[in-house]
Tab-separated table of C-alpha atoms and ligand atoms in Angstrom:
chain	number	residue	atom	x	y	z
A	5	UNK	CA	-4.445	-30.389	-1.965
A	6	UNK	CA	-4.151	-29.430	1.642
A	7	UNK	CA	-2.953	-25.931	2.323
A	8	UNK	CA	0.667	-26.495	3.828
A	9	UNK	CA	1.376	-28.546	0.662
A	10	UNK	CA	-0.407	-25.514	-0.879
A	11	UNK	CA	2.157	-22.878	0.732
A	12	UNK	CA	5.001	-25.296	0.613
A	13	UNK	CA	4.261	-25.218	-3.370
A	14	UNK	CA	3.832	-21.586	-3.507
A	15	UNK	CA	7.557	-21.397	-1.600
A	16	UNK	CA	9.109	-23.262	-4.589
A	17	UNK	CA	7.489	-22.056	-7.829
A	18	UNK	CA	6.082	-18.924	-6.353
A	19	UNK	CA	2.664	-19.514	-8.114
A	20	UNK	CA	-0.390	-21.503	-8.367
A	21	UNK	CA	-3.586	-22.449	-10.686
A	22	UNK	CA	-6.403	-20.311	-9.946
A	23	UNK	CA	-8.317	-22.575	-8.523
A	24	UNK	CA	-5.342	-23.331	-6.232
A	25	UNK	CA	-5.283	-19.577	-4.917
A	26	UNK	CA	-8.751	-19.949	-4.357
A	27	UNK	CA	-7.930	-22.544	-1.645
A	28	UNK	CA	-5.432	-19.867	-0.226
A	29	UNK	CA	-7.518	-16.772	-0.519
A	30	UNK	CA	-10.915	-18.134	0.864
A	31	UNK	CA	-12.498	-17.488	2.824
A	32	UNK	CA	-12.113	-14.089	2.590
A	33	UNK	CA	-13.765	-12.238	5.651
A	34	UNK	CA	-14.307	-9.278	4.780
A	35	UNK	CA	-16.607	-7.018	2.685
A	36	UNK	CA	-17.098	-8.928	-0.641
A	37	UNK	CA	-18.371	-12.258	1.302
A	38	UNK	CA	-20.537	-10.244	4.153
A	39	UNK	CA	-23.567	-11.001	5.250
A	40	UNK	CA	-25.083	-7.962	3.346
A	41	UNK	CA	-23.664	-9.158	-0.102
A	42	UNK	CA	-24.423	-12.850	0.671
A	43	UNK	CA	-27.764	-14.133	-0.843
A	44	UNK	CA	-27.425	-17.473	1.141
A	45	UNK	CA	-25.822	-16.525	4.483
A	46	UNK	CA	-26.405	-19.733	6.188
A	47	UNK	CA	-24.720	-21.595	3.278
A	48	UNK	CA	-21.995	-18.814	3.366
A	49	UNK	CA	-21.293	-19.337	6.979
A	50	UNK	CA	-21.037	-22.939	6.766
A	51	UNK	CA	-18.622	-22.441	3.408
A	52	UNK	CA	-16.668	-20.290	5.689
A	53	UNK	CA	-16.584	-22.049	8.690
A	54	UNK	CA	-15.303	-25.592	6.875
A	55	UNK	CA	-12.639	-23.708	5.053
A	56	UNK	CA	-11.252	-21.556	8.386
A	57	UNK	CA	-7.697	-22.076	8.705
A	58	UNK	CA	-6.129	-24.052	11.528
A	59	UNK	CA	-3.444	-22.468	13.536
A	60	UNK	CA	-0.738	-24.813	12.537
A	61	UNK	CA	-1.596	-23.888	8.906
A	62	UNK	CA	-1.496	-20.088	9.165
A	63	UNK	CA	2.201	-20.452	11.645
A	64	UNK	CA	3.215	-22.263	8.305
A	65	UNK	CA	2.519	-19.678	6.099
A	66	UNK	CA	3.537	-16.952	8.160
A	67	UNK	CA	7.318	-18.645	9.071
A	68	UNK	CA	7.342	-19.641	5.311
A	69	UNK	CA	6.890	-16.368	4.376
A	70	UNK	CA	9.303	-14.478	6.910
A	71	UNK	CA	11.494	-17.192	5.880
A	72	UNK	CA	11.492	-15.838	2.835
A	73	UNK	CA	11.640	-12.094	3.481
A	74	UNK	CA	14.707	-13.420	5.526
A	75	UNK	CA	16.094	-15.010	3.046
A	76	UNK	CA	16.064	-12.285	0.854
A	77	UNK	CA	16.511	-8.550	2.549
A	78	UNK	CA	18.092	-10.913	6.006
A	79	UNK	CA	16.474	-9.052	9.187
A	80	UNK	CA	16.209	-5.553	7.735
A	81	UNK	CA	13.091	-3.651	7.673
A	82	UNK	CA	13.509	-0.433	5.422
A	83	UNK	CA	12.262	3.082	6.659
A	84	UNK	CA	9.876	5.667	4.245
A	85	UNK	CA	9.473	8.939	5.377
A	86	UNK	CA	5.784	9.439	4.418
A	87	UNK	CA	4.875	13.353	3.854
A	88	UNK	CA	1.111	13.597	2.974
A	89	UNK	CA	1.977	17.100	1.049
A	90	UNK	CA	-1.975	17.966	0.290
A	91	UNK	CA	-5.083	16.741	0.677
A	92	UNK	CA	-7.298	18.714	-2.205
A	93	UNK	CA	-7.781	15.836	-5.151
A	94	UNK	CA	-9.956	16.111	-7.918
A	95	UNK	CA	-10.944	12.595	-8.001
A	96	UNK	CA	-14.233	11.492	-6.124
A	97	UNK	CA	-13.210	8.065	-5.412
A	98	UNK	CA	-15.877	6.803	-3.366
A	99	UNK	CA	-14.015	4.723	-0.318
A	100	UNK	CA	-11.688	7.563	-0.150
A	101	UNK	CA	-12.024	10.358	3.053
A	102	UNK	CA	-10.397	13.385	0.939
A	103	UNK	CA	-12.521	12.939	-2.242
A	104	UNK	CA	-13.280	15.911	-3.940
A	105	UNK	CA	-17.161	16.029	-2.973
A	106	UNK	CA	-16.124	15.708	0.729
A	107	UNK	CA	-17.079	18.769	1.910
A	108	UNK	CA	-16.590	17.909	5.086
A	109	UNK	CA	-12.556	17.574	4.781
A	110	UNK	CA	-10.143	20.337	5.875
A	111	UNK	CA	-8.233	21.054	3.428
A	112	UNK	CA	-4.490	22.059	3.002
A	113	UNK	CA	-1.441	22.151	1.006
A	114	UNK	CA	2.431	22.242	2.586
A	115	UNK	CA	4.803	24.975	0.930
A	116	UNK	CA	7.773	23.825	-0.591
A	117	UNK	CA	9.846	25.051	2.292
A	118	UNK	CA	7.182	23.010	4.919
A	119	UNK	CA	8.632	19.306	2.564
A	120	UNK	CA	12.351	20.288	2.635
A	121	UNK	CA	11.610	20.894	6.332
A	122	UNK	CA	9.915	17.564	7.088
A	123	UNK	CA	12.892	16.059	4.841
A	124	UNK	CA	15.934	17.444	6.633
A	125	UNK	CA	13.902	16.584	10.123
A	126	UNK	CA	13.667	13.243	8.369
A	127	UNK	CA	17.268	13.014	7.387
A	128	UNK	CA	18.146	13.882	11.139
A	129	UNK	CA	16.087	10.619	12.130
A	130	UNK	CA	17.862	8.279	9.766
A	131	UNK	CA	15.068	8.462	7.018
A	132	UNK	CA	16.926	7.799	3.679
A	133	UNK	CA	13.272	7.288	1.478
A	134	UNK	CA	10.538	10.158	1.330
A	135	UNK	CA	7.679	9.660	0.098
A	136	UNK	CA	5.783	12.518	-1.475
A	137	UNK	CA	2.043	11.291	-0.898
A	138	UNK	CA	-0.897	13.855	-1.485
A	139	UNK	CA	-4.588	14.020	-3.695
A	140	UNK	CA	-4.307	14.831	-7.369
A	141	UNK	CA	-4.305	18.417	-6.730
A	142	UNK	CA	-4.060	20.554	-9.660
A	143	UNK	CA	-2.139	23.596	-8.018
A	144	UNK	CA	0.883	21.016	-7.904
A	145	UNK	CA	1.582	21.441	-11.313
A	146	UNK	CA	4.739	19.181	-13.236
A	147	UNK	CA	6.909	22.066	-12.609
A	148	UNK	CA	6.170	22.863	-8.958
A	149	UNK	CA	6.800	18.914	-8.137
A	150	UNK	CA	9.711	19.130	-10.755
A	151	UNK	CA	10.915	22.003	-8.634
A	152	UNK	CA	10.318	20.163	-4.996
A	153	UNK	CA	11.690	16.867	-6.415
A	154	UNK	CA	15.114	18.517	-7.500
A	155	UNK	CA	15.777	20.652	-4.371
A	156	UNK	CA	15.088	17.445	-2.227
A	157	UNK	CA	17.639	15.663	-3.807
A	158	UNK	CA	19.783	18.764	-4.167
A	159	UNK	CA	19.702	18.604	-0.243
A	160	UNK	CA	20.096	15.019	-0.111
A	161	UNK	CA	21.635	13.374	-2.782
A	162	UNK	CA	21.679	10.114	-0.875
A	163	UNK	CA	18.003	9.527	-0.459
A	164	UNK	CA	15.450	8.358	-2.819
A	165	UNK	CA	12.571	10.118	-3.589
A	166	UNK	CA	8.768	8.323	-4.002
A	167	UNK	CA	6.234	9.841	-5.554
A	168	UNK	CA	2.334	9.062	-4.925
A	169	UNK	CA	0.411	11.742	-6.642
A	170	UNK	CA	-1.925	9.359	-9.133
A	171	UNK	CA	-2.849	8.840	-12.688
A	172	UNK	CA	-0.183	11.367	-15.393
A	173	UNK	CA	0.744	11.459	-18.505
A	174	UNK	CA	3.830	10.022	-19.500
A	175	UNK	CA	5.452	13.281	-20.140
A	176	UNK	CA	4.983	14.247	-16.549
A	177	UNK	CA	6.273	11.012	-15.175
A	178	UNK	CA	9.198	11.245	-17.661
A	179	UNK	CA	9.641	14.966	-15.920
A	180	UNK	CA	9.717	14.011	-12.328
A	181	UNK	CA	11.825	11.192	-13.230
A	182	UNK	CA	14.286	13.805	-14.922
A	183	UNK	CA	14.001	15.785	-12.344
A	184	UNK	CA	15.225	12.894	-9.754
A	185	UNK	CA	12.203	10.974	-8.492
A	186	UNK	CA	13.361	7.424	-8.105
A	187	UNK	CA	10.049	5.306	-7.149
A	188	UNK	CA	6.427	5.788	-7.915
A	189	UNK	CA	3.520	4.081	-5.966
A	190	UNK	CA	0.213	3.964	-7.477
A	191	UNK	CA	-2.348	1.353	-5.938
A	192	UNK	CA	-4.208	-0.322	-9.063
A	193	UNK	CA	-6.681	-0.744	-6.340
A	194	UNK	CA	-8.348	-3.834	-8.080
A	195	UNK	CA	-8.424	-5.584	-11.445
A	196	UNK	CA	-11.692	-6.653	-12.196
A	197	UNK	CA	-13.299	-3.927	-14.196
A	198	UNK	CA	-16.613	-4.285	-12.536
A	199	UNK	CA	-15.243	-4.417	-9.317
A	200	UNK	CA	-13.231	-1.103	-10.234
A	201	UNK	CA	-16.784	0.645	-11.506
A	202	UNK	CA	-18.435	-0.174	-8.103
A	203	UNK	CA	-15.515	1.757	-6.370
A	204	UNK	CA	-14.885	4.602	-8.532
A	205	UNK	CA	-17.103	7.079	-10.818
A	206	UNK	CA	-17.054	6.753	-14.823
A	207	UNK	CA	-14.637	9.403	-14.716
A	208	UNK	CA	-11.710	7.228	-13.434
A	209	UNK	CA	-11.107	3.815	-15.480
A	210	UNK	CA	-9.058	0.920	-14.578
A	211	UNK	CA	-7.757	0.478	-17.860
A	212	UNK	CA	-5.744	3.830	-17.491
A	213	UNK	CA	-4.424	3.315	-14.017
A	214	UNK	CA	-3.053	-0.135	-15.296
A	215	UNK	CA	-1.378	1.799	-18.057
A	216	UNK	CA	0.148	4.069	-15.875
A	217	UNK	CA	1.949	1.599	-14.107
A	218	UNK	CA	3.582	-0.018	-17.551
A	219	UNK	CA	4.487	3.680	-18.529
A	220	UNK	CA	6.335	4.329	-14.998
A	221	UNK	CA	8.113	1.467	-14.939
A	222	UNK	CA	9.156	1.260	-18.883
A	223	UNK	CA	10.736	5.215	-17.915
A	224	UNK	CA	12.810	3.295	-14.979
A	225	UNK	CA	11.409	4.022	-11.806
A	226	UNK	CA	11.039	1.643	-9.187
A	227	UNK	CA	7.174	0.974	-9.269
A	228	UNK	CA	4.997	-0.156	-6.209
A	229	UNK	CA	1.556	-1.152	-7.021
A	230	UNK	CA	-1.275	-2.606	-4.535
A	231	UNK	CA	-5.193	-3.048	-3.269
A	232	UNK	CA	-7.314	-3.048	-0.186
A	233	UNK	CA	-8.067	-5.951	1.418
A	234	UNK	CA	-11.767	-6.286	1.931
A	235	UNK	CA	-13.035	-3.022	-0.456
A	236	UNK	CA	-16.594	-3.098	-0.904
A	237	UNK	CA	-17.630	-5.881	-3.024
A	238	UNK	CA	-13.959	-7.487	-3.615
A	239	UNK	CA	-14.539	-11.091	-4.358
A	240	UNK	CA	-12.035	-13.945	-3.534
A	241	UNK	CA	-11.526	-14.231	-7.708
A	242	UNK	CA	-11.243	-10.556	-7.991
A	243	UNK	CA	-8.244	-11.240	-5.618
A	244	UNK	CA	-6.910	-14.033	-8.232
A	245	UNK	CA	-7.105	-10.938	-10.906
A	246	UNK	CA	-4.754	-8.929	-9.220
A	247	UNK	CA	-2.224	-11.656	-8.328
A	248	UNK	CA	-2.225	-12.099	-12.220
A	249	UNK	CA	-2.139	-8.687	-12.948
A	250	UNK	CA	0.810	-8.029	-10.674
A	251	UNK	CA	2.419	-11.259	-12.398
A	252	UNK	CA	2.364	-9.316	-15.545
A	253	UNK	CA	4.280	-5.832	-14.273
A	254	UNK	CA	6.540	-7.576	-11.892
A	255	UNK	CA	6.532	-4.458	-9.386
A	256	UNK	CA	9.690	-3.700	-7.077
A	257	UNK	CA	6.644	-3.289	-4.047
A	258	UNK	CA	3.455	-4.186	-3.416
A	259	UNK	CA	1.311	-2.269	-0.906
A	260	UNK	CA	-2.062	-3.406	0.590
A	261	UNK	CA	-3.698	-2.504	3.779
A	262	UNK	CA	-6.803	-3.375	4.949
A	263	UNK	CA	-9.876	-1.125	3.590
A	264	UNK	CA	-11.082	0.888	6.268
A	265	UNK	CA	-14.936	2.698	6.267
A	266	UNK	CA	-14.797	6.869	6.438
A	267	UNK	CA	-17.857	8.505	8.124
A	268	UNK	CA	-18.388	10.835	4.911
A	269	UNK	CA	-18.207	8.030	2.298
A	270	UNK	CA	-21.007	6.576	0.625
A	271	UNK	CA	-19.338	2.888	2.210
A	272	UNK	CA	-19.412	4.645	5.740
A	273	UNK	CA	-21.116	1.386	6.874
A	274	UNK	CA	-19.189	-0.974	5.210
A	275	UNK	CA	-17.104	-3.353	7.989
A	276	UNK	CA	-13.525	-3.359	7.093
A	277	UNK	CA	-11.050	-5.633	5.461
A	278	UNK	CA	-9.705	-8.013	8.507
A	279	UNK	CA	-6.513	-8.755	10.220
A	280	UNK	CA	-6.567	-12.223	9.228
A	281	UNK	CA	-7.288	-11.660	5.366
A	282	UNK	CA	-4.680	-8.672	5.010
A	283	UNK	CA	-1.826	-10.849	6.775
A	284	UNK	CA	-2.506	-13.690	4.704
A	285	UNK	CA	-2.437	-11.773	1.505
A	286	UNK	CA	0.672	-10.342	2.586
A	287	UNK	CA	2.160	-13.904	2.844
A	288	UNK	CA	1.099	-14.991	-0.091
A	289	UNK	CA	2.530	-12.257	-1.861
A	290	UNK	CA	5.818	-12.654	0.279
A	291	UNK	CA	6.108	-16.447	-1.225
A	292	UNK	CA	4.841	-15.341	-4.893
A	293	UNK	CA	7.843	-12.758	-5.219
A	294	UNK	CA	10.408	-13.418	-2.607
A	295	UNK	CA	12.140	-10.546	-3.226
A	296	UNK	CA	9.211	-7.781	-2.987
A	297	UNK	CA	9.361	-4.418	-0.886
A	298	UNK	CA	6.364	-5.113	1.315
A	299	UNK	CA	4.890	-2.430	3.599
A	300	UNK	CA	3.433	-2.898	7.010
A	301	UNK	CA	0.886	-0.388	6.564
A	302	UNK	CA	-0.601	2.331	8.803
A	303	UNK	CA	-4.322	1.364	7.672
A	304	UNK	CA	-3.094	-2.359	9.667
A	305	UNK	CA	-1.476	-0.688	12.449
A	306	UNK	CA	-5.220	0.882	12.753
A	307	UNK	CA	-7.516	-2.195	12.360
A	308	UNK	CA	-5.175	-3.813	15.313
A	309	UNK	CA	-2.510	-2.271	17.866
A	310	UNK	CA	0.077	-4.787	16.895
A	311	UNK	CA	-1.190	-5.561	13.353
A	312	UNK	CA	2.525	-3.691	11.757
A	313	UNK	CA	4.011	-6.151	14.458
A	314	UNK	CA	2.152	-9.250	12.651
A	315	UNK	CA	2.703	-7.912	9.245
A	316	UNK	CA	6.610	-8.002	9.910
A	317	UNK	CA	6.106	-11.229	11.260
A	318	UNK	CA	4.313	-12.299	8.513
A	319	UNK	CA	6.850	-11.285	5.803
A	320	UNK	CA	6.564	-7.388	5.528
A	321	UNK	CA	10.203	-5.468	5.170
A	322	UNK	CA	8.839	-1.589	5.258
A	323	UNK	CA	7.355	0.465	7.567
A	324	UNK	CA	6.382	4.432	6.531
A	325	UNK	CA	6.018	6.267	9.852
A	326	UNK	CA	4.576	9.966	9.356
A	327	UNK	CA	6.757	12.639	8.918
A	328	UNK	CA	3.743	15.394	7.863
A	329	UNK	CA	3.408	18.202	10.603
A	330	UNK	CA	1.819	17.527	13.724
A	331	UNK	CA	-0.784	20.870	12.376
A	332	UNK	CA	-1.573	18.380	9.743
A	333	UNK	CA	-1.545	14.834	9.977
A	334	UNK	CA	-5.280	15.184	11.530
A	335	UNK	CA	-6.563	16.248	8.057
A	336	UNK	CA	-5.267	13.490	5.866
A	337	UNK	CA	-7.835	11.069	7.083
A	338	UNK	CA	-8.567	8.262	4.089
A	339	UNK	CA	-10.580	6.563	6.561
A	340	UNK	CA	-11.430	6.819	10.452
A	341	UNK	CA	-9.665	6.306	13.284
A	342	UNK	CA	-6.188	6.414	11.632
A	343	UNK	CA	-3.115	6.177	13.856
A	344	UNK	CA	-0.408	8.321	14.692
A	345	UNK	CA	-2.364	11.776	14.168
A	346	UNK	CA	-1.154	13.269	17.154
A	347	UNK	CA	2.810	12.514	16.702
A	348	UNK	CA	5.588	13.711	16.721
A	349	UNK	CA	8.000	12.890	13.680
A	350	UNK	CA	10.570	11.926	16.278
A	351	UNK	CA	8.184	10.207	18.636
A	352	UNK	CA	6.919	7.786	15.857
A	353	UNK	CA	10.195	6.829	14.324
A	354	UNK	CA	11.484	5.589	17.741
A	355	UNK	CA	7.893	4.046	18.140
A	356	UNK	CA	8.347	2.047	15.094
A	357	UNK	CA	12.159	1.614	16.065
A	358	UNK	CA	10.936	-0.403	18.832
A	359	UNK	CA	7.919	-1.963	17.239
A	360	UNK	CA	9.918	-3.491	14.570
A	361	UNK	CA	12.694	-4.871	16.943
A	362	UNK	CA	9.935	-6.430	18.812
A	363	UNK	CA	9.600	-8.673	16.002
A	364	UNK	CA	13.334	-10.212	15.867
A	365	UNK	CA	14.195	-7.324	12.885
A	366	UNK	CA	15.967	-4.284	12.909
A	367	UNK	CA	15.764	-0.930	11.245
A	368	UNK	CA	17.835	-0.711	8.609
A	369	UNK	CA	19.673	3.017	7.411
A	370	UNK	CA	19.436	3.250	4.121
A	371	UNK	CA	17.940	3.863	0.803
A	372	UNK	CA	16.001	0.711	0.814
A	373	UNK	CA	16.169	-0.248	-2.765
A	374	UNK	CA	14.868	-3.353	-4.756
A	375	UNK	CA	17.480	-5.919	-4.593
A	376	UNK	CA	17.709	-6.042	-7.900
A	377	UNK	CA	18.584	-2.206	-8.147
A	378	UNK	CA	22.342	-1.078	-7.895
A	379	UNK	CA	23.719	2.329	-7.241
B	3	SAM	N1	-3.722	10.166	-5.067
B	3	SAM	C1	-2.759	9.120	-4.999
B	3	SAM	C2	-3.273	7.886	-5.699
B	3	SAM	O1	-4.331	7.941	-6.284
B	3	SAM	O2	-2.560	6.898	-5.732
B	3	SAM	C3	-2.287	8.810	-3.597
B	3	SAM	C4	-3.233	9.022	-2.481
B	3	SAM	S1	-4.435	7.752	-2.284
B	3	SAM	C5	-5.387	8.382	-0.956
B	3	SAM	C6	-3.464	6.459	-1.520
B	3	SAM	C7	-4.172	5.170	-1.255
B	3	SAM	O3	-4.989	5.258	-0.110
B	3	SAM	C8	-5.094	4.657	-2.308
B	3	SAM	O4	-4.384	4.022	-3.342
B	3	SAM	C9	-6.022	3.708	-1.552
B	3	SAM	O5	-5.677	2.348	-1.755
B	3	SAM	C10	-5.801	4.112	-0.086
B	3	SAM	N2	-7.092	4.428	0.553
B	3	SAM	C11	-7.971	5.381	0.210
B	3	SAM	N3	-9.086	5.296	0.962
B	3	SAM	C12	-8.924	4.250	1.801
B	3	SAM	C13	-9.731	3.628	2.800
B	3	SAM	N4	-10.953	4.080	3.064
B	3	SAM	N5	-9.223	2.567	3.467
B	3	SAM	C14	-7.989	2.114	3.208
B	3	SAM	N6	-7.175	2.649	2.267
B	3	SAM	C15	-7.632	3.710	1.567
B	4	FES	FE1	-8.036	11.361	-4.583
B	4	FES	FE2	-8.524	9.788	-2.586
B	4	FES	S1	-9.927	10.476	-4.114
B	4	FES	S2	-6.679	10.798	-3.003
C-alpha cells in the first residue's frame, strides 16, 4: 500500500499490521541503520534511498496529524514548568550526561525553598503544570518529595504536579500520589530487551521499568511514557515494539525527542536521532492516539532551531520551557549542546509564547489535563 493510503488508514483505525508500520517507520535515519551498524552499506543506501519520502507524502502526514491534534485539544498548546531539581542519580545509564560514573558532571541539588521559588515564579508566568524532573538521587528520600509535593500544592492548589524521578516501589508512588502528585513521566526508553541491555547496565532491566508504568497508572496518576528517536542501535522493528507496548498501557502522554550524543558517554560518537525520523514518529503517534499529550521537546528544539516549531506543526500540544535557576540549568546536560542554558525563566516562556503562535496555536492557561480527565 502506498503511504498516504497508509496514513489515511492510520487516521481512521489508529493502527496498523507490523509490517504496515514498517512502511511508515523506514527508513529510519538515524543510529540503528548507520553506516557503522550496517554490514552492507551500499545495499543500505539504496534501501534507503527507494523508500525516502516524497514531500507531498510527509505534508500529508503532518496536516493529518495536526488535524488531529486540532481536532482534539482545538489550537491549544499546554505549558509544563520543567524544574530539573538534581542532577546526582545512581543509575549509570550509558547515553545519559549525569550518570553516576560521570565524573566529569557538576553536581547539585535545589532546596526545597529554591522549587517553591521556581514554582511561584512559574505561577507568575501562567505555568499551571510543574514538573519535578531530577536523577534518582537517594538524598530525595519518599518523605522529602512527599514533603515538596504537598507544600507545592499547598501553595497552588490549582496546578498539577509531575513527577520524573525514575524506577519506585509502589509504596512510594502510592505516597507521592497521597501526597498530591497528579502525573508521572517515566520514558520506557525502548522495548526490545536486547535493545534495552545495549543501552543500560545489568543493573537496570526493562522488565521493571515496564512494571512501573502499570503500577503508576493502576494508583491513578496520569502516566506519560516515551523513547529516543535514533538511540544507539534502535532498529525500525524495535520501533514497532514500542508502538505495541504503548498500545497495551494506553498512556495520557507520550514523550520522545531525538537521542542526542554527550562528550562523556561511552556513545559520545554516536550521530543523533534526526529531524525527519523524530517528526514522523511524532505523527504517527498523533494519528495512533488522537487524543495524546505530546511534547515538543527541548532535545528537538536542539537538533534544529525551529524543530519545537515543526513538532507543533506536526501534531505536538506541549511545550516544557525551563524554569530551573539560571546558576543551574548549565549542569543538567543529558547530552551536548542543549538549549536554553543561559535563560531566564521569564525570557523563555515569552520565547516559547511566540514560538508556538508562530505555528497558528496559542498558549493555553491551564492545567493541561488528558481529555479524558475531569476536575
Ligand atoms: N531519572 C528520571 C528517569 O529515569 O526517568 C528522569 C531523568 S532522565 C535524564 C529523563 C530522560 O532523558 C530519559 O528518560 C531519557 O530518555 C532522556 N535522555 C537521557 N539522555 C539523553 C540523551 N543523550 N539524548 C536524549 N535524551 C536523553
Ligand atoms: Fe539517571 Fe540519567 S542515568 S538520570
Amino acid at each position: 500500500m502506498d503511504r498516504i493510503k497508509l496514513i489515511d488508514k492510520l487516521n481512521t483505525a489508529h493502527d496498523l499490521s507490523d509490517e504496515e508500520f514498517y512502511q511508515l517507520i523506514f527508513p529510519l535515519c538515524s543510529a540503528g541503520l548507520s553506516e557503522e551498524s550496517s554490514p552492507d552499506n551500499a545495499a543500505l543506501k539504496a534501501y534507503t534511498d527507494a523508500a525516502a519520502w516524497t514531500k507531498d507524502e510527509e505534508d500529508h502526514l503532518y496536516i493529518t496529524a495536526r488535524e488531529a491534534a486540532d481536532a482534539n485539544y482545538g489550537k491549544s498548546v499546554f505549558l509544563r514548568g520543567l524544574i530539573e531539581f538534581t542532577n546526582y542519580c545512581k543509575n549509570d545509564c550509558y547515553y545519559c550526561g549525569i550518570r553516576c560514573s560521570n565524573k566529569n558532571a557538576e553536581r547539585y541539588r535545589l532546596t526545597k525553598e529554591d522549587i517553591l521559588n521556581c514554582c511561584d515564579q512559574g505561577y507568575y508566568l501562567g505555568f499551571r503544570t510543574f514538573v519535578l524532573q531530577g536523577g534518582e538521587d537517594p538524598f530525595f528520600t519518599d518523605e522529602r518529595i512527599c514533603d515538596i509535593v504537598s507544600a507545592i500544592k499547598l501553595k497552588h492548589p490549582d496546578c498539577a504536579v509531575t513527577l520524573s524521578i525514575g524506577e519506585k516501589e509502589r509504596a512510594s508512588y502510592q505516597a507521592y500520589f497521597d501526597a498530591g502528585a497528579d502525573r508521572y513521566l517515566l520514558r520506557e526508553e525502548t522495548s526490545d530487551n536486547e535493545h534495552y541491555h545495549y543501552l543500560h547496565p545489568d543493573s537496570l532491566s526493562m522488565k521493571h521499568r515496564q512494571n512501573c508504568l502499570f503500577t503508576l497508572k493502576s494508583i491513578g496518576y496520569q502516566v506519560g511514557c516515551g523513547i529516543m528517536v535514533g538511540s544507539p542501535m534502535q532498529t525500525p522493528k524495535a520501533v514497532i515494539k514500542d508502538l505495541r507496548f504503548m498500545q497495551e498501557l494506553k498512556p495520557h502522554m507520550i514523550g520522545i525527542g531525538p537521542f542526542i550524543p554527550h562528550k562523556d558517554t561511552k556513545f559520545a560518537n554516536m550521530p543523533a536521532g534526526t529531524l525527519t525520523d523524530t517528526l514522523h514518529l511524532l505523527s504517527i503517534l498523533r494519528l495512533m492516539f488522537p487524543d495524546i499529550l505530546l511534547p515538543a521537546t527541548t532535545a528537538l528544539g536542539t537538533i534544529h532551531p525551529l524543530g519545537r516549531e515543526m513538532g507543533i506543526k506536526a501534531g505536538a500540544n506541549v511545550v516544557m520551557p525551563n524554569l530551573s535557576p539560571t546558576g543551574v540549568r548549565g549542569k543538567y546536560l543529558l547530552y551536548d549542546g542543549k538549549i536554553c542554558t543561559g535563560d531566564e525563566a521569564a525570557e523563555c516562556r515569552m520565547c516559547m509564547q511566540r514560538r508556538i503562535e508562530s505555528t497558528g496555536c496559542h498558549v493555553e492557561i491551564s492545567r493541561g489535563d488528558h481529555c479524558s480527565v475531569s476536575h
